[in-house]
Amino acid sequence: MASAHNALRVFFILAVVCAVCTAKRTGANKEESAAAPGGAAGGSGGTFDISKLGATSDGKTDCTKAVQDAWTSACEATGSATVVIPKGDYLVGPLNFTGPCKGSNIAIQLDGNLLGSNDLDKYTASWIELSHVNNIGITGSGTLDGQGTAVYSKSKTDNVKAMPNFFHINIDNSESITVKDVNITAPADVENTDGVHVGGSSKISILNSTIGTGDDCVSIGPGCNGVLVDSITCGPGQGISVGCLGRYKDEKDVSDITVRNCVLKNTTNGVRIKSYVDAESVLTASHLTFENIRMEEVANPIVIDQYFCPQKVCPGKRSNSSHVSVKDVTFRNITGTSSTPEAISLLCSETQPCSGVSLIDVNVEYAGKNNKTMAVCSNAKGTAKGSIEALACLV
C-alpha cells in the first residue's frame, strides 16, 4: 500500500475505463512491433512510439498530445497496431482512447510510467478513458500513477469545478474483458477508491491481482452477469462486494457471479452483498458463489445487507422494505479469523427475504481473547453444512 503521502498508483488503468470490448488481446507479436519504427500516422499498421512523437520522459513536460497522437495513429491503422510507452516518466492530462478503430486489434505496451496531471482545470471527468474499442490489449511492467493524493487533498481545500473519478478501473457496458496480474494501491483512508468496479457488463474476469485501497477491492454493480473474481489478495479496503444495488431507477439484474481463491487481510468487510433500503429499482441478485476464501482479521467476513444506507442518505422513502431480491447464494469453504465477534451478518428484508442461502464449510472464528464467535441473521432462508455451530443461523 502507498502511504498517505504517496500517489494513488495502479499497474493498469487509473481513473475510469469505459471500454466496449468483445475480445481481449494480450499484446502484439515481435513482427508487428517492428513494423513501423517511425510511428507514422495511418497506414496498414505498425508501432507508434510516444517518444518519437514528441513525448519527453522527465515527468514534468506535458506529453498529452504525443500520447493522444499515438492512439489516433494506431486507431486509424488498418492492420494490427501497437502504442508504445517506453521506459521513463511521462506527465499527461486526460486521455480519450476512442473508437471504433479501423484495424483488427491494438496493443498498448506500457513499459514506462504515465503520471496524471494535477491541473484540475484540464479535467471534465476521467483521466484515461477507452470507449467503443474492440480487440485491445494492455500489457507491460509500467505504472499508471494518477498522483491522486495531491488531487484528493486539493479537493478538500479548493473550490474545483470537476474532479477525476477515483475509481481505478471501471468496466462499464462491456463484454469479454480480462484484468490479470495487476497491482492497485491507494491510501487506506481515501474514500471511493474502488480497485476494480464492474457495471452493466458480462464475461468479465479479474484474476491473480493484488489490490489495496480505501474502498472495495472489487465491486460488482447492477446489470452484470458472468463475472469471475479469482485469486485476488485484498487489503486494506472494504472487501469484495456485489452492490450497491437499487440506488438508481431501471437497474438490471445481477447473476452468475463467482468469487473464489481469494485472501482478505485486515479489511472492514470480507465478501458482501449490499442493496439500498427502499431501492429505486426492482431487481434480482442470484446465483452468487463465494468459495475458497481466507479471512485474516477481517471485521465483517460475510455480509448480506438489504438495509444499506451509507451516511443516512437513502434513495427511497424509508418504508423499511426492499425491491431487491437476493437468492441462490453459496458461501463455501470460508475460513480464517474475524476482528469482531460477528463473523456472519445476513440482514435480509422482511418483505423480500433472502432465499437459497448455503453456508457450507464456513469456519471463521473471532480472533479476540474470549473467542466468542457470533452470527446475526434475519429473514435469511437456507441451509448450513459443515460450519461451526455458532454460524448456523439460517432458517
Short mmCIF file of C-alpha atoms in Angstrom, two decimals:
data_model
loop_
_atom_site.label_atom_id
_atom_site.label_comp_id
_atom_site.label_asym_id
_atom_site.label_seq_id
_atom_site.Cartn_x
_atom_site.Cartn_y
_atom_site.Cartn_z
CA MET A 1 0.00 0.00 0.00
CA ALA A 2 1.14 3.53 -0.68
CA SER A 3 1.32 5.78 2.34
CA ALA A 4 -0.89 8.82 2.68
CA HIS A 5 1.98 10.92 1.30
CA ASN A 6 2.30 8.87 -1.87
CA ALA A 7 0.23 8.93 -5.02
CA LEU A 8 -2.58 6.63 -5.93
CA ARG A 9 -0.92 4.00 -8.10
CA VAL A 10 -2.11 1.23 -10.36
CA PHE A 11 -0.32 -1.09 -12.75
CA PHE A 12 -3.02 -0.94 -15.43
CA ILE A 13 -5.59 1.81 -15.89
CA LEU A 14 -6.18 4.55 -13.30
CA ALA A 15 -9.42 6.53 -13.13
CA VAL A 16 -12.37 5.42 -15.24
CA VAL A 17 -12.06 2.93 -18.08
CA CYS A 18 -15.21 2.59 -20.18
CA ALA A 19 -14.21 0.03 -22.77
CA VAL A 20 -16.74 -1.58 -25.05
CA CYS A 21 -14.80 -4.71 -25.97
CA THR A 22 -15.78 -8.00 -27.49
CA ALA A 23 -12.42 -9.72 -27.11
CA LYS A 24 -9.13 -9.28 -25.34
CA ARG A 25 -5.63 -9.04 -26.78
CA THR A 26 -2.55 -9.67 -24.71
CA GLY A 27 -0.05 -7.84 -26.91
CA ALA A 28 1.47 -7.60 -30.34
CA ASN A 29 3.99 -10.08 -31.66
CA LYS A 30 7.56 -9.14 -32.46
CA GLU A 31 6.95 -8.79 -36.17
CA GLU A 32 4.13 -6.30 -35.58
CA SER A 33 6.17 -4.32 -33.04
CA ALA A 34 8.99 -3.87 -35.54
CA ALA A 35 6.76 -2.95 -38.46
CA ALA A 36 6.82 0.85 -38.26
CA PRO A 37 9.56 2.24 -36.03
CA GLY A 38 8.94 5.79 -37.09
CA GLY A 39 5.34 5.87 -35.86
CA ALA A 40 3.75 7.44 -38.93
CA ALA A 41 0.03 8.07 -38.81
CA GLY A 42 -2.36 5.79 -40.64
CA GLY A 43 -1.16 3.05 -42.94
CA SER A 44 -1.61 -0.69 -42.69
CA GLY A 45 -0.42 -0.95 -39.08
CA GLY A 46 2.78 -0.68 -37.13
CA THR A 47 4.26 0.71 -33.93
CA PHE A 48 3.62 4.20 -32.61
CA ASP A 49 6.19 5.17 -30.00
CA ILE A 50 5.27 8.26 -27.98
CA SER A 51 8.94 9.19 -27.55
CA LYS A 52 9.19 9.59 -31.33
CA LEU A 53 6.07 11.73 -31.41
CA GLY A 54 7.34 14.43 -29.06
CA ALA A 55 6.99 12.94 -25.57
CA THR A 56 9.71 13.86 -23.05
CA SER A 57 10.43 11.43 -20.24
CA ASP A 58 11.27 13.93 -17.49
CA GLY A 59 7.97 13.61 -15.61
CA LYS A 60 7.38 17.37 -15.88
CA THR A 61 6.76 18.15 -19.54
CA ASP A 62 3.15 17.71 -20.68
CA CYS A 63 3.08 14.72 -23.04
CA THR A 64 -0.68 14.52 -23.52
CA LYS A 65 -0.59 15.39 -27.21
CA ALA A 66 2.09 12.81 -28.03
CA VAL A 67 0.18 10.01 -26.33
CA GLN A 68 -3.08 11.09 -27.91
CA ASP A 69 -1.46 11.29 -31.33
CA ALA A 70 -0.03 7.79 -30.92
CA TRP A 71 -3.50 6.47 -30.15
CA THR A 72 -5.07 8.31 -33.10
CA SER A 73 -2.49 6.86 -35.49
CA ALA A 74 -2.94 3.34 -34.11
CA CYS A 75 -6.70 3.61 -34.32
CA GLU A 76 -6.54 4.83 -37.91
CA ALA A 77 -4.22 2.00 -38.97
CA THR A 78 -5.90 -0.73 -40.97
CA GLY A 79 -3.77 -3.56 -39.63
CA SER A 80 -2.54 -4.55 -36.19
CA ALA A 81 -1.06 -1.59 -34.33
CA THR A 82 0.92 -1.02 -31.13
CA VAL A 83 1.17 2.10 -28.99
CA VAL A 84 4.49 2.05 -27.15
CA ILE A 85 5.10 3.94 -23.91
CA PRO A 86 8.82 3.34 -23.35
CA LYS A 87 10.64 3.49 -20.03
CA GLY A 88 10.61 6.91 -18.41
CA ASP A 89 8.14 9.23 -16.69
CA TYR A 90 5.55 10.98 -18.86
CA LEU A 91 3.17 13.63 -17.49
CA VAL A 92 -0.27 13.54 -19.11
CA GLY A 93 -3.66 15.11 -18.65
CA PRO A 94 -6.95 13.44 -19.66
CA LEU A 95 -6.68 10.91 -22.48
CA ASN A 96 -9.53 9.65 -24.62
CA PHE A 97 -8.83 6.43 -26.47
CA THR A 98 -12.00 6.36 -28.53
CA GLY A 99 -13.05 4.09 -31.37
CA PRO A 100 -14.27 2.43 -33.41
CA CYS A 101 -10.86 1.76 -34.92
CA LYS A 102 -10.06 0.55 -38.41
CA GLY A 103 -7.62 -2.25 -37.67
CA SER A 104 -8.03 -5.77 -36.40
CA ASN A 105 -6.53 -5.09 -32.97
CA ILE A 106 -4.50 -2.62 -30.94
CA ALA A 107 -1.86 -3.29 -28.29
CA ILE A 108 -0.71 -0.73 -25.73
CA GLN A 109 2.76 -1.62 -24.50
CA LEU A 110 3.19 0.16 -21.18
CA ASP A 111 6.84 -0.05 -20.14
CA GLY A 112 7.14 3.46 -18.73
CA ASN A 113 5.15 5.47 -16.21
CA LEU A 114 2.26 7.75 -17.06
CA LEU A 115 1.82 10.44 -14.40
CA GLY A 116 -1.56 12.12 -14.05
CA SER A 117 -1.56 15.91 -14.18
CA ASN A 118 -2.76 17.64 -11.02
CA ASP A 119 -4.07 20.60 -13.01
CA LEU A 120 -7.77 20.03 -12.32
CA ASP A 121 -8.87 22.62 -14.87
CA LYS A 122 -7.93 20.12 -17.56
CA TYR A 123 -10.46 17.52 -16.47
CA THR A 124 -14.14 17.11 -17.14
CA ALA A 125 -14.46 13.51 -15.94
CA SER A 126 -11.94 10.69 -16.22
CA TRP A 127 -8.18 10.61 -16.57
CA ILE A 128 -7.91 7.76 -19.09
CA GLU A 129 -10.98 6.55 -20.94
CA LEU A 130 -11.35 3.80 -23.51
CA SER A 131 -14.64 3.61 -25.34
CA HIS A 132 -16.11 1.85 -28.40
CA VAL A 133 -13.00 -0.24 -28.91
CA ASN A 134 -12.78 -3.94 -29.79
CA ASN A 135 -9.79 -6.24 -29.54
CA ILE A 136 -7.43 -4.21 -27.39
CA GLY A 137 -4.75 -5.44 -25.01
CA ILE A 138 -2.73 -3.50 -22.44
CA THR A 139 0.47 -5.14 -21.20
CA GLY A 140 3.80 -4.21 -19.73
CA SER A 141 5.65 -3.57 -16.48
CA GLY A 142 4.96 0.16 -16.32
CA THR A 143 2.80 2.17 -13.96
CA LEU A 144 -0.17 4.46 -14.29
CA ASP A 145 0.27 6.89 -11.43
CA GLY A 146 -2.63 9.26 -11.04
CA GLN A 147 -0.79 11.22 -8.35
CA GLY A 148 -4.17 11.15 -6.73
CA THR A 149 -3.27 12.02 -3.16
CA ALA A 150 -2.38 15.56 -4.14
CA VAL A 151 -5.62 15.87 -6.12
CA TYR A 152 -7.65 14.49 -3.24
CA SER A 153 -6.09 16.92 -0.79
CA LYS A 154 -6.69 19.82 -3.16
CA SER A 155 -10.38 18.91 -3.50
CA LYS A 156 -10.77 19.24 0.25
CA THR A 157 -9.44 22.79 0.38
CA ASP A 158 -10.13 24.38 -3.01
CA ASN A 159 -13.31 25.11 -4.92
CA VAL A 160 -12.78 22.94 -8.00
CA LYS A 161 -15.18 22.59 -10.92
CA ALA A 162 -14.53 18.94 -11.77
CA MET A 163 -12.73 16.01 -10.22
CA PRO A 164 -11.46 12.90 -11.96
CA ASN A 165 -13.18 9.76 -10.70
CA PHE A 166 -11.13 7.99 -8.05
CA PHE A 167 -12.14 4.53 -9.22
CA HIS A 168 -9.02 2.86 -10.52
CA ILE A 169 -10.53 0.51 -13.11
CA ASN A 170 -14.16 1.00 -14.05
CA ILE A 171 -15.53 -1.50 -16.58
CA ASP A 172 -18.89 -0.29 -17.82
CA ASN A 173 -21.19 -1.69 -20.52
CA SER A 174 -18.50 -4.02 -21.75
CA GLU A 175 -18.07 -7.66 -22.71
CA SER A 176 -15.24 -10.19 -22.65
CA ILE A 177 -12.61 -8.32 -20.66
CA THR A 178 -9.83 -9.85 -18.57
CA VAL A 179 -7.93 -7.92 -15.91
CA LYS A 180 -4.95 -10.01 -14.84
CA ASP A 181 -1.70 -9.62 -12.91
CA VAL A 182 -2.28 -6.03 -11.81
CA ASN A 183 -1.27 -4.28 -8.61
CA ILE A 184 -3.52 -1.47 -7.41
CA THR A 185 -2.71 0.67 -4.39
CA ALA A 186 -4.23 3.72 -2.75
CA PRO A 187 -4.10 5.11 0.79
CA ALA A 188 -6.46 3.25 3.08
CA ASP A 189 -8.06 6.46 4.32
CA VAL A 190 -9.07 7.84 0.91
CA GLU A 191 -12.73 7.11 0.21
CA ASN A 192 -14.33 5.98 -3.06
CA THR A 193 -11.12 4.45 -4.36
CA ASP A 194 -12.55 1.14 -5.58
CA GLY A 195 -9.89 -1.06 -7.12
CA VAL A 196 -11.96 -2.61 -9.92
CA HIS A 197 -15.63 -1.78 -10.43
CA VAL A 198 -17.78 -3.64 -12.94
CA GLY A 199 -21.21 -2.43 -14.04
CA GLY A 200 -23.61 -3.45 -16.80
CA SER A 201 -21.10 -5.94 -18.21
CA SER A 202 -20.74 -9.64 -18.98
CA LYS A 203 -17.97 -12.21 -19.35
CA ILE A 204 -15.56 -10.31 -17.12
CA SER A 205 -12.58 -11.95 -15.39
CA ILE A 206 -10.48 -10.31 -12.67
CA LEU A 207 -7.57 -12.61 -11.91
CA ASN A 208 -4.36 -13.02 -9.94
CA SER A 209 -4.06 -9.46 -8.67
CA THR A 210 -3.21 -7.56 -5.50
CA ILE A 211 -5.49 -4.69 -4.54
CA GLY A 212 -5.29 -2.41 -1.54
CA THR A 213 -7.39 0.77 -1.44
CA GLY A 214 -9.71 2.85 0.74
CA ASP A 215 -12.87 1.21 -0.62
CA ASP A 216 -13.94 -2.08 -2.21
CA CYS A 217 -11.10 -4.05 -3.76
CA VAL A 218 -13.61 -5.34 -6.31
CA SER A 219 -17.21 -4.20 -6.64
CA ILE A 220 -19.80 -5.68 -8.97
CA GLY A 221 -22.77 -3.48 -9.73
CA PRO A 222 -26.17 -3.80 -11.41
CA GLY A 223 -26.57 -5.38 -14.82
CA CYS A 224 -23.64 -7.77 -14.50
CA ASN A 225 -23.59 -11.45 -15.39
CA GLY A 226 -20.84 -13.98 -15.87
CA VAL A 227 -18.24 -12.26 -13.67
CA LEU A 228 -15.30 -14.25 -12.25
CA VAL A 229 -13.09 -12.90 -9.46
CA ASP A 230 -10.26 -15.37 -8.86
CA SER A 231 -7.02 -15.30 -6.85
CA ILE A 232 -7.23 -11.77 -5.50
CA THR A 233 -5.29 -10.59 -2.47
CA CYS A 234 -7.34 -7.77 -0.94
CA GLY A 235 -6.33 -5.37 1.77
CA PRO A 236 -6.58 -2.78 3.04
CA GLY A 237 -10.04 -1.83 1.86
CA GLN A 238 -13.68 -2.75 2.22
CA GLY A 239 -13.51 -6.23 0.74
CA ILE A 240 -15.17 -7.73 -2.33
CA SER A 241 -18.78 -6.81 -2.90
CA VAL A 242 -21.81 -7.25 -5.08
CA GLY A 243 -23.58 -3.90 -5.00
CA CYS A 244 -24.63 -1.31 -4.18
CA LEU A 245 -27.90 -2.39 -5.79
CA GLY A 246 -31.06 -0.35 -6.16
CA ARG A 247 -29.65 3.13 -5.87
CA TYR A 248 -30.94 4.28 -9.26
CA LYS A 249 -34.03 3.61 -11.37
CA ASP A 250 -34.05 0.97 -14.11
CA GLU A 251 -31.13 -1.07 -12.80
CA LYS A 252 -30.81 -4.58 -14.20
CA ASP A 253 -30.40 -7.97 -12.53
CA VAL A 254 -27.11 -9.41 -11.34
CA SER A 255 -26.43 -13.12 -11.90
CA ASP A 256 -23.74 -15.77 -12.21
CA ILE A 257 -21.06 -14.14 -10.11
CA THR A 258 -18.18 -16.25 -8.75
CA VAL A 259 -15.59 -15.09 -6.24
CA ARG A 260 -13.01 -17.76 -5.37
CA ASN A 261 -9.48 -18.46 -4.15
CA CYS A 262 -9.08 -15.05 -2.53
CA VAL A 263 -7.34 -13.78 0.60
CA LEU A 264 -8.67 -10.77 2.50
CA LYS A 265 -6.37 -9.12 5.04
CA ASN A 266 -7.49 -6.60 7.68
CA THR A 267 -10.39 -5.34 5.57
CA THR A 268 -13.56 -3.81 7.01
CA ASN A 269 -15.66 -6.38 5.16
CA GLY A 270 -14.94 -9.73 3.57
CA VAL A 271 -17.44 -10.81 0.92
CA ARG A 272 -20.57 -8.72 0.85
CA ILE A 273 -23.90 -8.29 -0.96
CA LYS A 274 -25.43 -4.87 -0.38
CA SER A 275 -28.65 -3.27 -1.59
CA TYR A 276 -30.21 0.01 -0.67
CA VAL A 277 -33.12 0.15 1.72
CA ASP A 278 -36.16 1.38 -0.27
CA ALA A 279 -34.38 0.70 -3.53
CA GLU A 280 -35.38 2.70 -6.58
CA SER A 281 -35.27 -0.38 -8.85
CA VAL A 282 -36.89 -3.79 -8.75
CA LEU A 283 -34.15 -6.31 -9.50
CA THR A 284 -32.76 -9.70 -8.51
CA ALA A 285 -29.28 -10.78 -7.48
CA SER A 286 -28.99 -14.54 -7.96
CA HIS A 287 -26.57 -17.42 -8.43
CA LEU A 288 -23.77 -15.84 -6.45
CA THR A 289 -20.91 -18.07 -5.26
CA PHE A 290 -18.14 -17.22 -2.80
CA GLU A 291 -15.75 -20.10 -2.22
CA ASN A 292 -12.27 -20.99 -1.05
CA ILE A 293 -11.69 -17.67 0.67
CA ARG A 294 -9.32 -16.97 3.54
CA MET A 295 -10.10 -14.20 6.02
CA GLU A 296 -7.30 -12.67 8.08
CA GLU A 297 -8.51 -10.34 10.85
CA VAL A 298 -11.47 -9.17 8.74
CA ALA A 299 -14.03 -7.09 10.65
CA ASN A 300 -17.16 -8.42 8.93
CA PRO A 301 -16.24 -11.54 6.95
CA ILE A 302 -19.63 -12.50 5.44
CA VAL A 303 -22.37 -9.92 4.88
CA ILE A 304 -25.73 -9.67 3.17
CA ASP A 305 -27.20 -6.23 3.84
CA GLN A 306 -30.55 -5.30 2.35
CA TYR A 307 -30.70 -2.19 4.52
CA PHE A 308 -27.64 -0.46 3.13
CA CYS A 309 -27.83 3.29 3.68
CA PRO A 310 -24.42 4.98 3.90
CA GLN A 311 -24.27 8.30 5.70
CA LYS A 312 -28.04 8.00 6.14
CA VAL A 313 -28.52 9.04 2.51
CA CYS A 314 -31.08 6.64 1.07
CA PRO A 315 -32.71 6.89 -2.36
CA GLY A 316 -36.23 5.79 -1.39
CA LYS A 317 -38.93 6.74 1.08
CA ARG A 318 -37.66 4.72 4.05
CA SER A 319 -40.58 2.28 4.15
CA ASN A 320 -38.22 -0.38 5.52
CA SER A 321 -38.91 -2.58 2.52
CA SER A 322 -36.68 -3.79 -0.27
CA HIS A 323 -37.19 -4.10 -4.00
CA VAL A 324 -34.03 -6.14 -4.43
CA SER A 325 -34.35 -9.91 -4.25
CA VAL A 326 -31.31 -11.93 -3.15
CA LYS A 327 -31.42 -15.66 -3.80
CA ASP A 328 -29.31 -18.73 -4.51
CA VAL A 329 -26.18 -17.56 -2.70
CA THR A 330 -23.45 -20.02 -1.71
CA PHE A 331 -20.67 -19.40 0.81
CA ARG A 332 -18.35 -22.40 0.65
CA ASN A 333 -15.04 -23.11 2.40
CA ILE A 334 -14.70 -19.71 4.02
CA THR A 335 -12.02 -19.91 6.72
CA GLY A 336 -9.84 -17.73 8.92
CA THR A 337 -10.43 -15.08 11.55
CA SER A 338 -12.59 -12.04 12.18
CA SER A 339 -11.53 -8.99 14.16
CA THR A 340 -15.03 -8.66 15.65
CA PRO A 341 -17.24 -11.35 17.22
CA GLU A 342 -19.83 -11.05 14.42
CA ALA A 343 -18.37 -13.28 11.72
CA ILE A 344 -21.62 -13.52 9.75
CA SER A 345 -24.29 -10.85 9.25
CA LEU A 346 -27.22 -11.74 6.99
CA LEU A 347 -29.72 -8.89 7.26
CA CYS A 348 -32.47 -9.56 4.76
CA SER A 349 -35.75 -7.75 4.28
CA GLU A 350 -38.93 -8.94 5.91
CA THR A 351 -40.85 -8.18 2.72
CA GLN A 352 -38.15 -9.64 0.45
CA PRO A 353 -36.38 -12.41 2.40
CA CYS A 354 -33.15 -13.91 1.11
CA SER A 355 -33.67 -17.47 -0.13
CA GLY A 356 -31.49 -20.38 -1.15
CA VAL A 357 -28.57 -19.28 1.02
CA SER A 358 -25.99 -22.03 1.68
CA LEU A 359 -23.28 -21.96 4.33
CA ILE A 360 -21.00 -24.89 3.51
CA ASP A 361 -17.81 -25.44 5.49
CA VAL A 362 -17.79 -21.92 6.83
CA ASN A 363 -15.33 -21.76 9.69
CA VAL A 364 -14.38 -18.20 10.57
CA GLU A 365 -13.67 -17.50 14.22
CA TYR A 366 -13.30 -14.36 16.26
CA ALA A 367 -9.63 -13.68 16.94
CA GLY A 368 -10.32 -11.86 20.21
CA LYS A 369 -9.44 -13.11 23.65
CA ASN A 370 -12.84 -14.57 24.56
CA ASN A 371 -13.12 -16.29 21.15
CA LYS A 372 -16.90 -15.91 21.21
CA THR A 373 -17.86 -16.10 17.53
CA MET A 374 -21.35 -14.92 16.55
CA ALA A 375 -23.71 -14.83 13.60
CA VAL A 376 -26.66 -12.49 13.13
CA CYS A 377 -29.36 -13.49 10.66
CA SER A 378 -32.77 -12.06 9.90
CA ASN A 379 -35.11 -13.29 7.17
CA ALA A 380 -32.36 -15.42 5.63
CA LYS A 381 -33.55 -18.82 4.44
CA GLY A 382 -31.31 -21.70 3.51
CA THR A 383 -29.10 -24.46 4.87
CA ALA A 384 -25.81 -24.81 6.73
CA LYS A 385 -23.48 -27.78 6.47
CA GLY A 386 -20.04 -28.40 7.91
CA SER A 387 -19.91 -24.95 9.51
CA ILE A 388 -19.22 -24.17 13.15
CA GLU A 389 -22.38 -24.24 15.17
CA ALA A 390 -22.30 -20.58 16.15
CA LEU A 391 -22.59 -19.58 12.49
CA ALA A 392 -25.54 -21.77 11.55
CA CYS A 393 -28.21 -19.11 11.91
CA LEU A 394 -30.26 -19.70 8.75
CA VAL A 395 -33.94 -20.61 8.91
#
